[in-house]
Tab-separated table of C-alpha atoms and ligand atoms in Angstrom:
chain	number	residue	atom	x	y	z
H	142	MET	CA	-0.440	-0.213	0.499
H	143	GLU	CA	1.627	2.714	-0.925
H	144	LYS	CA	3.133	5.310	2.438
H	145	LYS	CA	0.290	8.054	2.639
H	146	GLY	CA	1.887	11.836	4.504
H	147	ILE	CA	0.662	12.723	8.256
H	148	VAL	CA	-0.437	15.224	10.178
H	149	THR	CA	-0.176	16.757	13.460
H	150	ILE	CA	-2.891	18.234	15.094
H	151	PRO	CA	-2.389	19.989	18.743
H	152	ALA	CA	-5.379	17.738	20.728
H	153	GLY	CA	-7.219	20.385	22.222
H	154	GLU	CA	-7.511	22.094	17.843
H	155	LEU	CA	-8.714	18.693	17.328
H	156	GLU	CA	-11.178	17.998	20.535
H	157	GLY	CA	-12.642	21.174	19.802
H	158	PHE	CA	-12.793	20.102	15.652
H	159	VAL	CA	-14.470	17.110	16.614
H	160	ALA	CA	-17.236	18.570	19.060
H	161	LYS	CA	-18.108	20.879	16.431
H	162	ILE	CA	-18.588	17.689	14.034
H	163	PHE	CA	-20.945	16.775	16.854
H	164	VAL	CA	-22.861	19.421	17.294
H	165	ALA	CA	-23.124	20.282	13.436
H	166	ALA	CA	-24.580	16.173	13.909
H	167	GLY	CA	-27.249	17.180	16.157
H	168	CYS	CA	-26.197	16.451	19.354
H	169	ASP	CA	-25.928	18.973	22.412
H	170	ALA	CA	-22.726	20.726	23.424
H	171	GLU	CA	-22.393	18.827	25.964
H	172	GLU	CA	-22.934	15.353	24.148
H	173	ALA	CA	-20.180	16.535	21.101
H	174	ASN	CA	-17.515	18.311	23.872
H	175	ARG	CA	-16.951	15.097	25.525
H	176	ILE	CA	-17.865	13.295	22.490
H	177	GLY	CA	-14.714	14.390	20.877
H	178	HIS	CA	-12.658	14.351	24.160
H	179	TYR	CA	-13.402	10.479	24.684
H	180	LEU	CA	-12.221	9.941	20.856
H	181	VAL	CA	-9.104	12.560	21.304
H	182	SER	CA	-8.353	10.816	24.485
H	183	ALA	CA	-8.265	7.178	23.147
H	184	ASN	CA	-5.141	9.437	20.463
H	185	LEU	CA	-3.760	10.637	23.590
H	186	ALA	CA	-2.943	7.455	24.635
H	187	GLY	CA	-2.179	6.367	21.874
H	188	HIS	CA	-4.410	4.111	19.912
H	189	ASP	CA	-4.973	5.275	16.844
H	190	SER	CA	-8.083	2.975	16.646
H	191	HIS	CA	-10.731	3.582	18.694
H	192	GLY	CA	-9.547	8.474	18.675
H	193	VAL	CA	-10.495	10.195	16.024
H	194	ILE	CA	-10.846	7.960	13.211
H	195	ARG	CA	-14.088	6.544	13.864
H	196	VAL	CA	-15.612	10.285	13.132
H	197	GLY	CA	-16.914	9.112	10.032
H	198	ARG	CA	-18.375	5.419	11.812
H	199	TYR	CA	-20.618	7.293	14.319
H	200	VAL	CA	-21.241	10.317	12.255
H	201	GLU	CA	-23.058	7.293	9.692
H	202	TRP	CA	-24.485	5.443	13.006
H	203	LEU	CA	-26.054	8.623	14.166
H	204	ARG	CA	-27.446	8.716	10.739
H	205	LEU	CA	-27.864	5.436	10.744
H	206	GLY	CA	-30.521	5.398	14.039
H	207	TYR	CA	-27.700	2.607	15.160
H	208	VAL	CA	-27.129	5.144	17.596
H	209	ARG	CA	-28.958	7.790	19.483
H	210	LYS	CA	-27.952	11.660	20.630
H	211	GLY	CA	-28.648	12.831	24.265
H	212	GLN	CA	-29.933	8.922	26.369
H	213	GLN	CA	-29.396	8.052	29.515
H	214	LEU	CA	-29.102	4.847	31.312
H	215	SER	CA	-31.827	3.223	32.440
H	216	ILE	CA	-32.223	0.959	35.905
H	217	VAL	CA	-33.643	-2.231	34.860
H	218	HIS	CA	-32.828	-4.442	37.999
H	219	GLU	CA	-30.311	-2.664	41.101
H	220	THR	CA	-29.950	-4.232	44.582
H	221	PRO	CA	-27.192	-1.790	47.009
H	222	THR	CA	-24.240	-3.954	44.826
H	223	HIS	CA	-26.171	-4.634	41.636
H	224	ALA	CA	-27.477	-3.103	38.307
H	225	LEU	CA	-27.812	-5.181	34.951
H	226	VAL	CA	-28.772	-0.720	33.316
H	227	ASP	CA	-29.483	-0.270	29.928
H	228	GLY	CA	-27.546	2.438	27.606
H	229	ASN	CA	-30.697	2.584	25.592
H	230	PHE	CA	-28.144	2.515	22.719
H	231	GLY	CA	-26.507	6.063	23.942
H	232	PHE	CA	-23.143	7.062	22.923
H	233	GLY	CA	-21.051	5.882	24.929
H	234	GLN	CA	-18.648	8.551	25.565
H	235	THR	CA	-22.825	9.531	27.658
H	236	ILE	CA	-23.628	6.643	29.101
H	237	GLY	CA	-19.774	4.659	29.969
H	238	PRO	CA	-18.853	7.366	32.569
H	239	GLN	CA	-22.905	7.329	33.660
H	240	ALA	CA	-21.762	3.055	34.101
H	241	VAL	CA	-19.203	3.938	35.974
H	242	ASP	CA	-19.449	5.944	38.953
H	243	LEU	CA	-23.404	4.104	40.122
H	244	GLY	CA	-20.577	1.438	40.331
H	245	ILE	CA	-17.747	3.079	42.067
H	246	ALA	CA	-20.748	4.984	44.192
H	247	LYS	CA	-22.036	1.288	45.274
H	248	ALA	CA	-18.178	-0.396	45.542
H	249	LYS	CA	-18.033	3.119	47.743
H	250	GLN	CA	-21.083	2.866	50.551
H	251	HIS	CA	-21.323	-0.924	50.624
H	252	GLY	CA	-16.836	-2.106	49.806
H	253	LEU	CA	-18.135	-4.317	46.398
H	254	SER	CA	-20.132	-4.084	43.200
H	255	ALA	CA	-20.661	-5.108	39.976
H	256	ILE	CA	-23.047	-3.295	36.501
H	257	ALA	CA	-24.063	-5.051	34.070
H	258	LEU	CA	-24.273	-2.237	31.472
H	259	ARG	CA	-25.914	-3.805	28.015
H	260	ASN	CA	-27.361	-1.894	24.653
H	261	SER	CA	-24.529	1.183	24.811
H	262	GLY	CA	-22.926	3.028	22.000
H	263	HIS	CA	-19.219	2.187	21.581
H	264	LEU	CA	-17.137	2.272	24.638
H	265	GLY	CA	-14.001	3.139	23.376
H	266	ARG	CA	-11.251	2.409	24.640
H	267	ILE	CA	-12.394	0.798	27.766
H	268	GLY	CA	-9.308	2.108	29.335
H	269	ASP	CA	-10.501	5.880	30.283
H	270	TRP	CA	-13.811	3.493	31.892
H	271	GLY	CA	-10.952	1.710	34.071
H	272	GLU	CA	-9.674	4.876	34.805
H	273	ARG	CA	-11.765	6.889	35.875
H	274	ALA	CA	-12.970	4.227	38.138
H	275	ALA	CA	-9.052	4.642	39.787
H	276	ALA	CA	-9.159	8.710	40.132
H	277	GLN	CA	-12.087	7.644	43.257
H	278	GLY	CA	-9.491	4.882	44.238
H	279	CYS	CA	-11.609	1.445	42.595
H	280	ILE	CA	-9.815	-1.428	42.011
H	281	SER	CA	-12.238	-1.573	38.419
H	282	LEU	CA	-12.476	-4.992	36.350
H	283	HIS	CA	-13.696	-5.123	32.345
H	284	PHE	CA	-15.354	-6.904	30.533
H	285	VAL	CA	-16.712	-6.130	26.664
H	286	ASN	CA	-18.566	-7.662	24.078
H	287	VAL	CA	-20.108	-6.034	20.965
H	288	PHE	CA	-23.602	-6.795	20.328
H	289	GLY	CA	-23.728	-7.667	16.339
H	290	GLY	CA	-19.747	-6.755	15.435
H	291	GLU	CA	-18.874	-10.790	15.258
H	292	LEU	CA	-15.196	-10.456	13.453
H	293	VAL	CA	-12.683	-12.688	14.857
H	294	ALA	CA	-12.643	-16.040	14.442
H	295	PRO	CA	-12.215	-18.464	17.337
H	296	PHE	CA	-9.085	-21.036	18.297
H	297	GLY	CA	-9.163	-23.489	15.948
H	298	GLY	CA	-12.153	-21.678	13.613
H	299	VAL	CA	-12.018	-19.521	9.952
H	300	ASP	CA	-15.782	-18.571	10.490
H	301	ARG	CA	-16.239	-15.265	13.079
H	302	ARG	CA	-17.537	-15.850	16.204
H	303	PHE	CA	-16.388	-13.475	18.474
H	304	SER	CA	-16.191	-9.165	18.751
H	305	THR	CA	-12.666	-7.790	19.679
H	306	ASN	CA	-13.928	-8.449	23.053
H	307	PRO	CA	-11.549	-6.504	25.083
H	308	VAL	CA	-10.334	-7.107	28.907
H	309	CYS	CA	-9.478	-3.841	30.894
H	310	ILE	CA	-8.338	-4.623	34.718
H	311	ALA	CA	-7.484	-0.462	36.780
H	312	VAL	CA	-6.003	-0.693	39.626
H	313	PRO	CA	-4.933	2.463	41.375
H	314	MET	CA	-1.862	3.801	43.074
H	315	ALA	CA	-0.984	6.407	45.199
H	316	GLY	CA	0.032	9.165	44.023
H	317	LYS	CA	0.184	7.851	40.215
H	318	ARG	CA	-0.882	6.877	37.512
H	319	PRO	CA	-2.802	4.191	37.980
H	320	ILE	CA	-1.310	0.706	36.373
H	321	VAL	CA	-3.767	-0.066	33.636
H	322	LEU	CA	-4.307	-3.381	31.685
H	323	ASP	CA	-6.483	-2.911	28.325
H	324	PHE	CA	-6.943	-4.957	25.880
H	325	ALA	CA	-8.562	-6.672	23.164
H	326	THR	CA	-8.351	-9.848	22.778
H	327	SER	CA	-8.105	-10.255	19.458
H	328	LEU	CA	-4.517	-9.697	18.149
H	329	VAL	CA	-5.380	-6.488	17.277
H	330	ALA	CA	-7.922	-3.853	17.919
H	331	GLU	CA	-10.106	-3.092	15.152
H	332	GLY	CA	-9.443	0.067	14.668
H	333	LYS	CA	-5.883	-1.530	13.786
H	334	VAL	CA	-6.938	-2.917	11.108
H	335	LEU	CA	-9.217	0.293	10.612
H	336	VAL	CA	-5.331	2.607	10.079
H	337	ALA	CA	-3.791	0.022	8.169
H	338	ALA	CA	-6.581	-0.172	5.939
H	339	ASP	CA	-5.346	4.388	5.935
H	340	GLY	CA	-1.381	3.456	4.773
H	341	GLY	CA	-1.033	3.456	9.285
H	342	LYS	CA	0.973	0.865	10.746
H	343	PRO	CA	0.912	-2.667	9.468
H	344	VAL	CA	-0.783	-5.388	10.940
H	345	PRO	CA	1.443	-7.649	11.689
H	346	GLU	CA	1.562	-10.912	10.417
H	347	GLY	CA	-1.039	-13.016	11.222
H	348	ALA	CA	-3.489	-10.997	12.555
H	349	LEU	CA	-6.299	-11.816	10.217
H	350	ILE	CA	-6.742	-15.733	8.812
H	351	GLY	CA	-8.627	-16.561	5.513
H	352	PRO	CA	-10.980	-18.532	4.349
H	353	ASP	CA	-9.025	-21.129	3.587
H	354	GLY	CA	-7.678	-21.132	7.313
H	355	LYS	CA	-3.819	-18.856	5.368
H	356	LEU	CA	-3.024	-16.465	7.719
H	357	SER	CA	-1.962	-13.060	6.848
H	358	SER	CA	-2.099	-9.394	7.770
H	359	ASP	CA	-4.456	-8.196	4.930
H	360	PRO	CA	-6.926	-5.137	5.662
H	361	SER	CA	-8.998	-6.750	2.933
H	362	LEU	CA	-9.464	-9.774	4.682
H	363	LEU	CA	-11.188	-7.903	6.324
H	364	TYR	CA	-13.538	-4.700	5.137
H	365	GLY	CA	-12.823	-6.163	1.039
H	366	PRO	CA	-10.561	-4.685	-1.425
H	367	ILE	CA	-8.776	-1.436	0.033
H	368	ALA	CA	-9.451	0.229	-3.034
H	369	GLY	CA	-10.628	4.828	-2.101
H	370	THR	CA	-10.021	6.233	0.792
H	371	ARG	CA	-13.136	5.932	2.948
H	372	ALA	CA	-15.824	3.896	4.657
H	373	ARG	CA	-14.762	1.008	5.401
H	374	ASP	CA	-17.169	-2.173	5.618
H	375	ALA	CA	-16.308	-4.978	7.877
H	376	SER	CA	-19.295	-7.448	5.863
H	377	LYS	CA	-17.296	-6.980	2.935
H	378	GLY	CA	-13.773	-8.509	4.380
H	379	VAL	CA	-14.319	-12.885	3.882
H	380	GLY	CA	-12.051	-13.194	6.392
H	381	ALA	CA	-11.532	-12.963	10.283
H	382	LEU	CA	-9.371	-11.286	13.059
H	383	ARG	CA	-7.630	-14.088	15.607
H	384	THR	CA	-7.377	-13.926	18.609
H	385	PHE	CA	-4.032	-13.852	20.432
H	386	GLY	CA	-2.780	-16.523	22.730
H	387	GLU	CA	-4.120	-18.523	20.133
H	388	HIS	CA	-6.284	-21.240	22.531
H	389	LYS	CA	-6.542	-18.648	26.275
H	390	GLY	CA	-7.609	-15.070	24.147
H	391	SER	CA	-10.062	-17.240	22.021
H	392	GLY	CA	-11.086	-19.261	25.757
H	393	ILE	CA	-11.362	-15.156	27.564
H	394	ALA	CA	-12.940	-14.178	24.091
H	395	LEU	CA	-15.910	-16.393	24.502
H	396	MET	CA	-15.799	-15.553	28.647
H	397	CYS	CA	-16.823	-12.086	28.211
H	398	GLU	CA	-19.769	-13.356	25.724
H	399	ILE	CA	-21.127	-14.769	27.795
H	400	LEU	CA	-20.651	-11.943	30.845
H	401	ALA	CA	-21.526	-9.250	28.830
H	402	GLY	CA	-23.150	-10.807	26.286
H	403	CYS	CA	-25.808	-12.989	27.735
H	404	LEU	CA	-25.738	-11.941	31.722
H	405	THR	CA	-26.723	-8.057	30.891
H	406	GLY	CA	-29.265	-10.145	27.748
H	407	GLY	CA	-27.784	-7.110	25.545
H	408	GLY	CA	-26.617	-10.327	23.206
H	409	THR	CA	-23.807	-12.136	21.710
H	410	SER	CA	-21.962	-10.618	19.029
H	411	GLY	CA	-23.279	-13.219	16.477
H	412	PRO	CA	-24.909	-15.020	14.379
H	413	LEU	CA	-26.689	-12.061	12.994
H	414	PRO	CA	-29.528	-11.301	12.313
H	415	GLY	CA	-29.704	-10.158	9.370
H	416	PRO	CA	-27.187	-7.601	6.900
H	417	ARG	CA	-24.477	-5.634	9.128
H	418	GLY	CA	-26.276	-3.353	10.961
H	419	ARG	CA	-26.585	-1.624	15.007
H	420	ILE	CA	-23.780	-2.925	16.933
H	421	ALA	CA	-23.799	-2.363	20.563
H	422	ASN	CA	-21.872	-2.765	23.537
H	423	GLY	CA	-22.147	-4.638	26.518
H	424	MET	CA	-19.745	-4.838	29.476
H	425	PHE	CA	-19.731	-6.297	32.992
H	426	SER	CA	-18.187	-4.354	35.001
H	427	ILE	CA	-16.589	-5.300	39.045
H	428	TYR	CA	-15.687	-2.449	40.889
H	429	LEU	CA	-14.698	-3.210	44.143
H	430	ASP	CA	-12.675	-1.112	46.775
H	431	PRO	CA	-9.172	-2.126	48.566
H	432	GLY	CA	-9.351	-0.041	51.766
H	433	SER	CA	-12.594	-2.035	52.237
H	434	PHE	CA	-10.607	-5.508	53.010
H	435	GLY	CA	-8.368	-4.487	55.855
H	436	THR	CA	-5.339	-5.831	54.342
H	437	ARG	CA	-3.311	-3.590	55.626
H	438	ASP	CA	-0.715	-1.327	53.337
H	439	PHE	CA	-2.399	-2.219	49.618
H	440	ALA	CA	-1.220	0.627	48.073
H	441	GLN	CA	2.580	0.646	48.979
H	442	SER	CA	2.143	-3.580	48.866
H	443	VAL	CA	1.769	-2.368	45.353
H	444	GLN	CA	3.909	0.353	44.496
H	445	GLU	CA	7.367	-2.044	46.223
H	446	TYR	CA	5.554	-5.245	43.886
H	447	VAL	CA	5.850	-2.985	40.865
H	448	ASN	CA	9.369	-1.678	41.745
H	449	TYR	CA	10.593	-5.365	41.814
H	450	VAL	CA	9.094	-6.228	38.858
H	451	LYS	CA	10.240	-3.285	36.858
H	452	ALA	CA	14.013	-4.030	38.135
H	453	SER	CA	13.672	-6.839	35.828
H	454	ARG	CA	16.468	-7.040	34.015
H	455	PRO	CA	16.206	-5.322	30.337
H	456	ALA	CA	15.364	-8.545	27.947
H	457	VAL	CA	17.754	-6.195	25.092
H	458	PRO	CA	20.144	-4.153	26.061
H	459	GLY	CA	18.911	-0.241	26.822
H	460	GLY	CA	15.596	-2.608	26.925
H	461	GLU	CA	13.764	-1.923	30.109
H	462	VAL	CA	10.704	-3.179	31.656
H	463	LEU	CA	7.035	-1.463	31.435
H	464	VAL	CA	4.194	-1.906	33.488
H	465	PRO	CA	0.483	-1.694	31.918
H	466	GLY	CA	-0.610	1.888	31.735
H	467	GLU	CA	2.752	3.343	31.544
H	468	PRO	CA	3.454	3.081	27.334
H	469	GLU	CA	-0.024	5.269	27.367
H	470	GLU	CA	1.037	6.928	30.385
H	471	ARG	CA	4.373	8.259	27.353
H	472	THR	CA	2.559	8.620	24.535
H	473	ARG	CA	-0.147	11.107	26.459
H	474	THR	CA	3.239	13.541	27.522
H	475	GLU	CA	4.268	13.280	24.236
H	476	ARG	CA	1.384	13.920	22.267
H	477	LEU	CA	0.114	17.008	24.231
H	478	LYS	CA	2.801	18.756	24.005
H	479	ASN	CA	4.069	17.864	19.932
H	480	GLY	CA	0.410	16.815	18.719
H	481	ILE	CA	-1.423	13.850	18.007
H	482	PRO	CA	-0.094	12.082	13.918
H	483	LEU	CA	-2.783	11.448	12.676
H	484	PRO	CA	-2.432	9.544	8.594
H	485	GLU	CA	-3.269	11.936	6.013
H	486	GLU	CA	-6.778	9.826	5.625
H	487	THR	CA	-8.035	9.664	8.065
H	488	TRP	CA	-7.499	13.660	8.947
H	489	LEU	CA	-9.145	13.887	5.047
H	490	ALA	CA	-11.757	11.366	6.775
H	491	ILE	CA	-12.638	13.216	9.280
H	492	VAL	CA	-12.929	16.831	6.293
H	493	GLU	CA	-14.735	15.177	4.520
H	494	THR	CA	-16.934	14.328	7.113
H	495	ALA	CA	-17.077	18.013	8.681
H	496	LYS	CA	-17.918	18.948	5.191
H	497	GLY	CA	-20.711	16.697	4.809
H	498	LEU	CA	-22.358	18.826	7.618
H	499	GLY	CA	-21.175	22.084	6.552
H	500	LEU	CA	-18.327	22.759	8.498
H	501	ALA	CA	-15.322	24.190	7.136
H	502	PRO	CA	-11.971	22.508	8.410
H	503	PRO	CA	-9.976	24.428	10.430
H	504	ALA	CA	-7.534	27.260	9.301
H	505	GLN	CA	-4.075	25.951	8.640
H	506	ALA	CA	-5.846	22.210	7.515
G	711	NAD	P1	-2.762	-3.102	22.613
G	711	NAD	O1	-2.070	-4.460	22.303
G	711	NAD	O2	-1.637	-2.170	22.621
G	711	NAD	O3	-2.177	-3.184	24.542
G	711	NAD	C1	-2.366	-2.679	25.097
G	711	NAD	C2	-2.343	-3.003	26.783
G	711	NAD	O4	-0.709	-3.469	26.231
G	711	NAD	C3	-2.468	-1.443	27.232
G	711	NAD	O5	-2.693	-2.157	28.959
G	711	NAD	C4	-0.571	-1.542	27.283
G	711	NAD	O6	0.082	-0.471	28.892
G	711	NAD	C5	-0.269	-2.642	27.836
G	711	NAD	N1	1.294	-2.710	27.070
G	711	NAD	C6	1.477	-2.302	25.414
G	711	NAD	N2	3.328	-1.512	25.781
G	711	NAD	C7	3.375	-2.409	26.660
G	711	NAD	C8	4.113	-2.772	26.971
G	711	NAD	N3	6.140	-2.755	26.908
G	711	NAD	N4	5.043	-3.535	28.711
G	711	NAD	C9	4.034	-4.001	29.428
G	711	NAD	N5	2.957	-3.316	29.145
G	711	NAD	C10	2.193	-3.219	27.878
G	711	NAD	O7	-4.357	-2.608	22.716
G	711	NAD	P2	-5.568	-3.666	21.883
G	711	NAD	O8	-5.373	-4.573	22.259
G	711	NAD	O9	-4.815	-2.953	20.819
G	711	NAD	O10	-7.295	-2.720	22.175
G	711	NAD	C11	-6.133	-1.248	21.992
G	711	NAD	C12	-7.700	-0.184	22.531
G	711	NAD	O11	-8.298	-1.315	22.138
G	711	NAD	C13	-7.654	-0.852	24.289
G	711	NAD	O12	-7.699	0.845	24.427
G	711	NAD	C14	-9.012	-0.986	24.439
G	711	NAD	O13	-10.110	-1.446	25.525
G	711	NAD	C15	-10.002	-0.624	22.443
G	711	NAD	N6	-11.492	-1.578	21.985
G	711	NAD	C16	-11.909	-0.921	22.417
G	711	NAD	C17	-13.758	-2.221	21.589
G	711	NAD	C18	-14.890	-1.982	22.533
G	711	NAD	O14	-15.194	-2.450	21.252
G	711	NAD	N7	-15.562	-0.286	22.531
G	711	NAD	C19	-13.067	-2.857	20.996
G	711	NAD	C20	-11.725	-3.690	21.406
G	711	NAD	C21	-10.851	-2.465	21.808
């Protein structure tokens, strides 16, 4: 694929431009700002797959009624420690914080809580929700699926059966950024194939599998021919993503479907009822208030252990052991300073979406 140029935009400017797009698309300013904030937050963390590359798709989903503006979380069933909640297909950037805040409030009161969220619009980078809980001193675990979004073959198969089903575990650290383990159970997140299809970083060999069982890195197995530059449609490809860790990742992906799809009642990623249409995230989350366990010196013990882990001798000269969350923290620091680099195709697609809504692009673009 031809190597395209890079456009670098200051984070604040990008966030403001994305918010304007969603106001033009019909959202109120608060919701539009939240969408801008969380999409840019994913880019700042280095997860471009879940950042502003999603703008065109979100606008299209809003137009088609797949996602709804201005929604509130509905409580379907509630006890002091747990709740089944429905996102009513509202934007994940609106529903996500509401669901997380409910879990935090219950955990603060009772020591732990479980929140089963169904029918949420795309929840984006799940690490944002782990970080939100950690900022309030809670440990959290999140298991996510995508109703209607099957893309990933199970271990031993070639047909799509799972979505990319991310898992996140976040642990607060006294006076520091939390430890945030946050990854898709597919070998790469779908958005990373999207980035590769746009001329960005290629996905590793074996991230995809063809109908003949051959391993590949070719985005067209997911989206069909990569001619032109714009909307990618995952129903057009004849292949599938693969899970990470062979049978182990495949097993975790299955558990995400069971917890976030079956237990929430939101539904599993497949079988698709008809042509590919609306997708929605389900998220099963557990929140723990570490103080409620009565363990002495939890924070100190975590810090000491992290120090010990990081002191492992590097595997390669000049290398370093990082803990989950550190790469994101470093990228955030660098991108806040120097701006967010976007493949030109991604930027042009955003500008095109803005123009379609009657907006002019920012002056320097
Ligand atoms: P990834 O493969 O980049 O892994 C990220 C995780 O690994 C982070 O916890 C990071 O801190 C850690 N990590 C990375 N390099 C490390 C190193 N050198 N040492 C130690 N730890 C390291 O992530 P991914 O699988 O591509 O997922 C990207 C994003 O996509 C995630 O934020 C995920 O939540 C999101 N996602 C969302 C959905 C959805 O439906 N909403 C679906 C799939 C993925």
